[in-house]
Tab-separated table of C-alpha atoms in Angstrom:
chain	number	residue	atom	x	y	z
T	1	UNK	CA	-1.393	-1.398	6.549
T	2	UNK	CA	-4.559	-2.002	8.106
T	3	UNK	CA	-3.830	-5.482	9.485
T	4	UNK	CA	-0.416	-3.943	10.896
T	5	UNK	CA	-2.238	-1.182	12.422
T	6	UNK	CA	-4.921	-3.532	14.152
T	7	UNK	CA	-1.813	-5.554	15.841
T	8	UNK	CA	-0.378	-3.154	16.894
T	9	UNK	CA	-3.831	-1.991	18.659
T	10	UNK	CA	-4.561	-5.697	19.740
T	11	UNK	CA	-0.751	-5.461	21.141
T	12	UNK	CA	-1.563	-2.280	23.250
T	13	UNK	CA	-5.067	-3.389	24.991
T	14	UNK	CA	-3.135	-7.357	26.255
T	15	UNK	CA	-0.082	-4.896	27.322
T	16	UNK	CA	-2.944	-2.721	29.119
T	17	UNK	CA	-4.688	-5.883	30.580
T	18	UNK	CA	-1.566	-7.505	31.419
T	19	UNK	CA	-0.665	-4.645	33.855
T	20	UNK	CA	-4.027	-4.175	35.234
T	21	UNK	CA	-4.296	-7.916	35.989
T	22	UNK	CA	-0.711	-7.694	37.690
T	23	UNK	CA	-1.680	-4.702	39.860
T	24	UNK	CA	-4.853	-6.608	40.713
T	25	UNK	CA	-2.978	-10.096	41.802
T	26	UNK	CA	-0.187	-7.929	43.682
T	27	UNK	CA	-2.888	-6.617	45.840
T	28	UNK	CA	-4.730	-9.593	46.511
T	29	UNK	CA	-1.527	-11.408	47.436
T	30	UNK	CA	-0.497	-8.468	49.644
T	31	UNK	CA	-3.842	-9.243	51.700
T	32	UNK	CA	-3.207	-12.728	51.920
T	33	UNK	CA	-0.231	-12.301	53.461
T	34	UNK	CA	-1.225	-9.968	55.638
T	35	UNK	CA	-4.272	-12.549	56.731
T	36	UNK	CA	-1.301	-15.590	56.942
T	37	UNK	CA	0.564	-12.857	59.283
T	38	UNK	CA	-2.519	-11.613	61.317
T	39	UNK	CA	-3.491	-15.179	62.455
T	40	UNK	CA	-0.538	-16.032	64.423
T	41	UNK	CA	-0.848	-12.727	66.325
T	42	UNK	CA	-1.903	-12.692	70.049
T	43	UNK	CA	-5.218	-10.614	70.957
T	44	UNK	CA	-3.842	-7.615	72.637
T	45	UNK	CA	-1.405	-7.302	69.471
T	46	UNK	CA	-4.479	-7.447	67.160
T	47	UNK	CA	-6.233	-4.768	69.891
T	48	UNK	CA	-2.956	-2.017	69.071
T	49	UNK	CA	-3.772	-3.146	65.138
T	50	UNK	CA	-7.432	-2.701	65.981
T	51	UNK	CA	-6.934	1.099	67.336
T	52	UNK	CA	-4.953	2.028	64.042
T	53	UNK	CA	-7.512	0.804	61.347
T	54	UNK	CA	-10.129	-0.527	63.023
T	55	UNK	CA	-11.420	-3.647	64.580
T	56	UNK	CA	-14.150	-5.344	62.302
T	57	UNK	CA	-10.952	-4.930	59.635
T	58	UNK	CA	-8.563	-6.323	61.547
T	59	UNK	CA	-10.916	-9.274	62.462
T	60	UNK	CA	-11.302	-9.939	59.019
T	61	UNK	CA	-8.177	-9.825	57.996
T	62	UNK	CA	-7.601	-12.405	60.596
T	63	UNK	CA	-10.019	-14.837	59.916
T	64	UNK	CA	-10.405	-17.395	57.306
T	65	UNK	CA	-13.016	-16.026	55.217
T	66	UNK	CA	-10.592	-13.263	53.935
T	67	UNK	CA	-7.700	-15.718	53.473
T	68	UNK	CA	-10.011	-17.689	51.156
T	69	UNK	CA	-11.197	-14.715	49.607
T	70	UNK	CA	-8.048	-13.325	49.079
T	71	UNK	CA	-6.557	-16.276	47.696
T	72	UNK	CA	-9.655	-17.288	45.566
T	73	UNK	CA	-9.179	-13.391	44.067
T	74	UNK	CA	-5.554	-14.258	43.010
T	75	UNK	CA	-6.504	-17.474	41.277
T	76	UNK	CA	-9.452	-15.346	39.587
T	77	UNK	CA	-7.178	-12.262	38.331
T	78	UNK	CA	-4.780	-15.271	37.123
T	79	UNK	CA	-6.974	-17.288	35.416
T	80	UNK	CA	-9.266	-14.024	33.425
T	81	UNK	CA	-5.510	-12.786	32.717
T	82	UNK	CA	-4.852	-15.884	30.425
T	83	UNK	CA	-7.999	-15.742	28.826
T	84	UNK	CA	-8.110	-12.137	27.987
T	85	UNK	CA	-4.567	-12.098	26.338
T	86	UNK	CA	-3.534	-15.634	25.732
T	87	UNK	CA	-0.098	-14.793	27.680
T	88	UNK	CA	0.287	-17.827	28.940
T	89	UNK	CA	4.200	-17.255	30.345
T	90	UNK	CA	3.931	-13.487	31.208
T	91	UNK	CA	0.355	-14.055	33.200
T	92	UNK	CA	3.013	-16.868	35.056
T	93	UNK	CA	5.422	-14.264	35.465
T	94	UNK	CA	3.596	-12.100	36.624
T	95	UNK	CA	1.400	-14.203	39.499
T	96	UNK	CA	4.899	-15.233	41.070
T	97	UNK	CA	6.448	-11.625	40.944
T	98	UNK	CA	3.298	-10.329	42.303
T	99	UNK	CA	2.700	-12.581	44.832
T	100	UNK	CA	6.844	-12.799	45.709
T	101	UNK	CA	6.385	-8.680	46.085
T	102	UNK	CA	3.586	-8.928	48.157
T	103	UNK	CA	5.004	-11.732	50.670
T	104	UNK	CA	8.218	-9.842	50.932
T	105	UNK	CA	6.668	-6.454	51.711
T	106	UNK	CA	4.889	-7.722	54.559
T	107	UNK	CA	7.808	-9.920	55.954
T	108	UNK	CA	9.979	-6.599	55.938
T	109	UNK	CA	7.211	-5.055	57.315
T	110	UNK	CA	6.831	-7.369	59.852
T	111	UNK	CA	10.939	-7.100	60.393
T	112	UNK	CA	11.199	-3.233	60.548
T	113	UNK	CA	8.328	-2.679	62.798
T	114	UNK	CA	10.163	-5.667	65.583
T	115	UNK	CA	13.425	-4.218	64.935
T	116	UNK	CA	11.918	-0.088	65.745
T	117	UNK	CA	9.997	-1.820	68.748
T	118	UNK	CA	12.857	-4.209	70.572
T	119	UNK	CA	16.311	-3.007	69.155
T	120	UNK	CA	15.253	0.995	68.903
T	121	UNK	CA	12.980	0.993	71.485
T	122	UNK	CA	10.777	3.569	69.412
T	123	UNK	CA	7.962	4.156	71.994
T	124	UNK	CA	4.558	3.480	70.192
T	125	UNK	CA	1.021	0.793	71.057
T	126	UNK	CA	3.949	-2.018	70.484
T	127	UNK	CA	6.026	-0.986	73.038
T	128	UNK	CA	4.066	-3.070	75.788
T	129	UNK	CA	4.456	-6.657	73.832
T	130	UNK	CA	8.294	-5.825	73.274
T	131	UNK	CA	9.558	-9.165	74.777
T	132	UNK	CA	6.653	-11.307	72.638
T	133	UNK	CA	7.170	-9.350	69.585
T	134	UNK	CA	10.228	-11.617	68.203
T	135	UNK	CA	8.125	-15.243	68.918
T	136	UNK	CA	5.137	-13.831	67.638
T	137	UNK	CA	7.273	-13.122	64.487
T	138	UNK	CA	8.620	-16.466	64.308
T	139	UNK	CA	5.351	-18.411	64.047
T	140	UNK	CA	3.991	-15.747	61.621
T	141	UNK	CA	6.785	-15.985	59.051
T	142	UNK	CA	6.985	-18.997	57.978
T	143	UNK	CA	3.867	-19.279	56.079
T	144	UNK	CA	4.911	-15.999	53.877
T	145	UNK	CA	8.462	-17.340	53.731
T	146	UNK	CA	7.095	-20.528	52.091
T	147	UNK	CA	4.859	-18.158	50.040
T	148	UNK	CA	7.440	-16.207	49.128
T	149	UNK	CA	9.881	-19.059	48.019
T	150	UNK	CA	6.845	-21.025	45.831
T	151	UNK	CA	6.310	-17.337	44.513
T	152	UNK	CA	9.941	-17.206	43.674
T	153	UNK	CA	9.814	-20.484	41.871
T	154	UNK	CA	6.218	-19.596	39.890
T	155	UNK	CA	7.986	-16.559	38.046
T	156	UNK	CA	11.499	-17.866	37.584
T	157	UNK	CA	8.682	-20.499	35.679
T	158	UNK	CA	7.547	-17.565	33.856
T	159	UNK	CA	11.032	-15.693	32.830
T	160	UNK	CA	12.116	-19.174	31.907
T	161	UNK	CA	9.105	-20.082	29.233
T	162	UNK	CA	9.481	-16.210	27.985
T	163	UNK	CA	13.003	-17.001	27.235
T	164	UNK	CA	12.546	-20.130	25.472
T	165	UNK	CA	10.010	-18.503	23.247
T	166	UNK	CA	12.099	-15.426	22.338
T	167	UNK	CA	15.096	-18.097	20.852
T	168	UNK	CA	15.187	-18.315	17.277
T	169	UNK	CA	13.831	-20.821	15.319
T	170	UNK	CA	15.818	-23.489	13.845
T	171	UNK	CA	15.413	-22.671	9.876
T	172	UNK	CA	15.339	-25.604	7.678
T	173	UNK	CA	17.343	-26.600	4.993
T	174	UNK	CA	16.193	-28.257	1.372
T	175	UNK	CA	18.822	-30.681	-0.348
T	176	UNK	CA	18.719	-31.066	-4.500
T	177	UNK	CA	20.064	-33.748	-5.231
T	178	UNK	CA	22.522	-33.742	-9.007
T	179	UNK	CA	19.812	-35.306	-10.735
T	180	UNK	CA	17.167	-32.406	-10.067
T	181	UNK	CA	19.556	-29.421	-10.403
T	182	UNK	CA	20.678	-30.698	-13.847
T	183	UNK	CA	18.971	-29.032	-16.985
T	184	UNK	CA	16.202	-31.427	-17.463
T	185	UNK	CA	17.356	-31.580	-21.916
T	186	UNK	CA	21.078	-31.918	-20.527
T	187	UNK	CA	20.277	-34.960	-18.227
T	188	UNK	CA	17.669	-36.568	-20.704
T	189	UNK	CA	20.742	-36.453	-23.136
T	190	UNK	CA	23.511	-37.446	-21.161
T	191	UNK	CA	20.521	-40.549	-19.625
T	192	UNK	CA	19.733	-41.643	-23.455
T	193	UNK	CA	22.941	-40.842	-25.352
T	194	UNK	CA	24.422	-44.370	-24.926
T	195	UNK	CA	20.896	-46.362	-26.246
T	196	UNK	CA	20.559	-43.981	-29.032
T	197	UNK	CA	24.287	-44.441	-30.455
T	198	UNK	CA	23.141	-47.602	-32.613
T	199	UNK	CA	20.297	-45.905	-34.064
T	200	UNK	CA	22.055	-42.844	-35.086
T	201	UNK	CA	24.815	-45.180	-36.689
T	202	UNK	CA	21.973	-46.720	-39.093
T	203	UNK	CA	20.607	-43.414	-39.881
T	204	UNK	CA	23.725	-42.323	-41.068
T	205	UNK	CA	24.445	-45.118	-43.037
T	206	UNK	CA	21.154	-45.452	-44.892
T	207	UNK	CA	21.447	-41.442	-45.503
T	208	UNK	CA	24.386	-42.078	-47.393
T	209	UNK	CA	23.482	-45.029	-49.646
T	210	UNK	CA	20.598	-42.558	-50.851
T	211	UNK	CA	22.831	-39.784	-51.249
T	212	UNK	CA	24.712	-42.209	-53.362
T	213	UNK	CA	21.494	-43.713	-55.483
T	214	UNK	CA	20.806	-40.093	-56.242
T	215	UNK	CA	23.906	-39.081	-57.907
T	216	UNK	CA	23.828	-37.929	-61.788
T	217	UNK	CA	19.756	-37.682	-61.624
T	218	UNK	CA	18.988	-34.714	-63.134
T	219	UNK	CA	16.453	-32.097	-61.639
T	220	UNK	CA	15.031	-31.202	-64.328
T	221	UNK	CA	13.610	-34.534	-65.943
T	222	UNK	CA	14.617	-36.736	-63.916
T	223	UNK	CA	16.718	-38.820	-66.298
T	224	UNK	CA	19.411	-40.911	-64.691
T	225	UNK	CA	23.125	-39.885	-66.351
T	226	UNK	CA	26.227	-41.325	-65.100
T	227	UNK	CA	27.955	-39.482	-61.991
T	228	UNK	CA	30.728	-37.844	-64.094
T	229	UNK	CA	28.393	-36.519	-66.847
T	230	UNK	CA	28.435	-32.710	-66.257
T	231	UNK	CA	25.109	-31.857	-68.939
T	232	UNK	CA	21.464	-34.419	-68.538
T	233	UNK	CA	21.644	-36.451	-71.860
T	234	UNK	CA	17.547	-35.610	-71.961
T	235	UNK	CA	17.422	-32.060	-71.538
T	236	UNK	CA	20.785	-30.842	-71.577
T	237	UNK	CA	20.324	-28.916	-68.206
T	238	UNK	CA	23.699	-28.689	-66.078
T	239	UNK	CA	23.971	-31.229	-63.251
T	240	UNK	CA	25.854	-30.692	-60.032
């Protein structure tokens, strides 16, 4: 009970970690796709992000250092996610449909805030860099589309390996051959019965030819009368 109790405990704490660790590569993918997005964008677009959150963030975001930080944080909550629960296929699972949620948010994002701007013409700090909006898009994208598509392939990895492990197991069958599922005395019998046929013929005959030598001895004394003689000649005792 113990043992089944402790499982089910161990169980708990990887589902815990496994959660955690997704929550932890989601977010780390969701900033490097917003650094992979920020680079392509021209300065005065970058100045409109800078009024909203800040500027030292949004330089930051748009330099290297956080794109290698971000990505080297992925790799990390990957790697201590395998270790910590020896989930080799859900920890796989999980870094592609993080990563493929994070690189799709921002591409939408990305999409919906164009679309307000140049279709909608919702008046906002984007309303000036209309026209450049849509190319500025273009060369931003394709790095998160190819990060979303290598995502995409990572956790169709993962669901893949999870469903191979769930099949069931071939069981395997044991043949007995005749010989062993015979009785072993039956077997030995039916094995010997033809070398022991002479023997048991001599037996039989040599039991008989003493049966026959013994005939008309009495019990008593042992005197040795004929065969039809009903009373011993010695002692008189009845025979037969």
């Amino acid at each position: 009970m113990s043992n089944a109790n402790s499982k089910e405990k161990s169980g708990a704490v990887k589902s815990f970690l496994s959660v955690v660790f997704f929550i932890l590569i989601m977010a780390s993918a969701l900033v490097l796709a917003v650094c992979m997005s920020l680079r392509t964008k021209s300065g005065a677009v970058l100045g409109v992000y800078s009024g909203v959150v800040g500027e030292e963030i949004v330089n930051f975001a748009a330099g290297k250092l956080c794109f290698w930080s971000a990505f080297s944080a992925v790799v990390l909550w990957f790697g201590l996610w395998i270790i910590t629960t020896k989930r080799i296929a859900s920890a796989i699972r999980g870094l592609g449909i993080g990563c493929s949620i994070a690189a799709l948010g921002v591409l939408l994002g990305e999409l919906i805030s164009m679309l307000l701007v140049c279709v909608f013409k919702l008046e906002n700090g984007l309303t000036p860099y209309a026209g450049t909006l849509p190319e500025q898009f273009a060369d931003g994208c394709g790095d998160n589309v190819i990060f979303l598509l290598a995502s995409i392939m990572v956790a169709s990895l993962g669901v893949f390996i999870c469903k191979v492990k769930k099949l069931p197991k071939k069981t395997k069958t044991v043949l007995v051959s005749e010989s062993e599922s015979a009785p072993v005395p039956v077997a030995a019998a039916v094995e010997h019965g033809s070398e022991n046929s002479g023997v048991s013929a001599d037996v039989q005959e040599t039991s008989e030819g003493l049966v026959a030598s013994l005939a008309g001895v009495c019990h008593m004394c042992g005197k040795q009368n004929d065969p039809d003689v009903k009373y011993c000649g010695g002692c008189g005792a009845k025979l037969g």
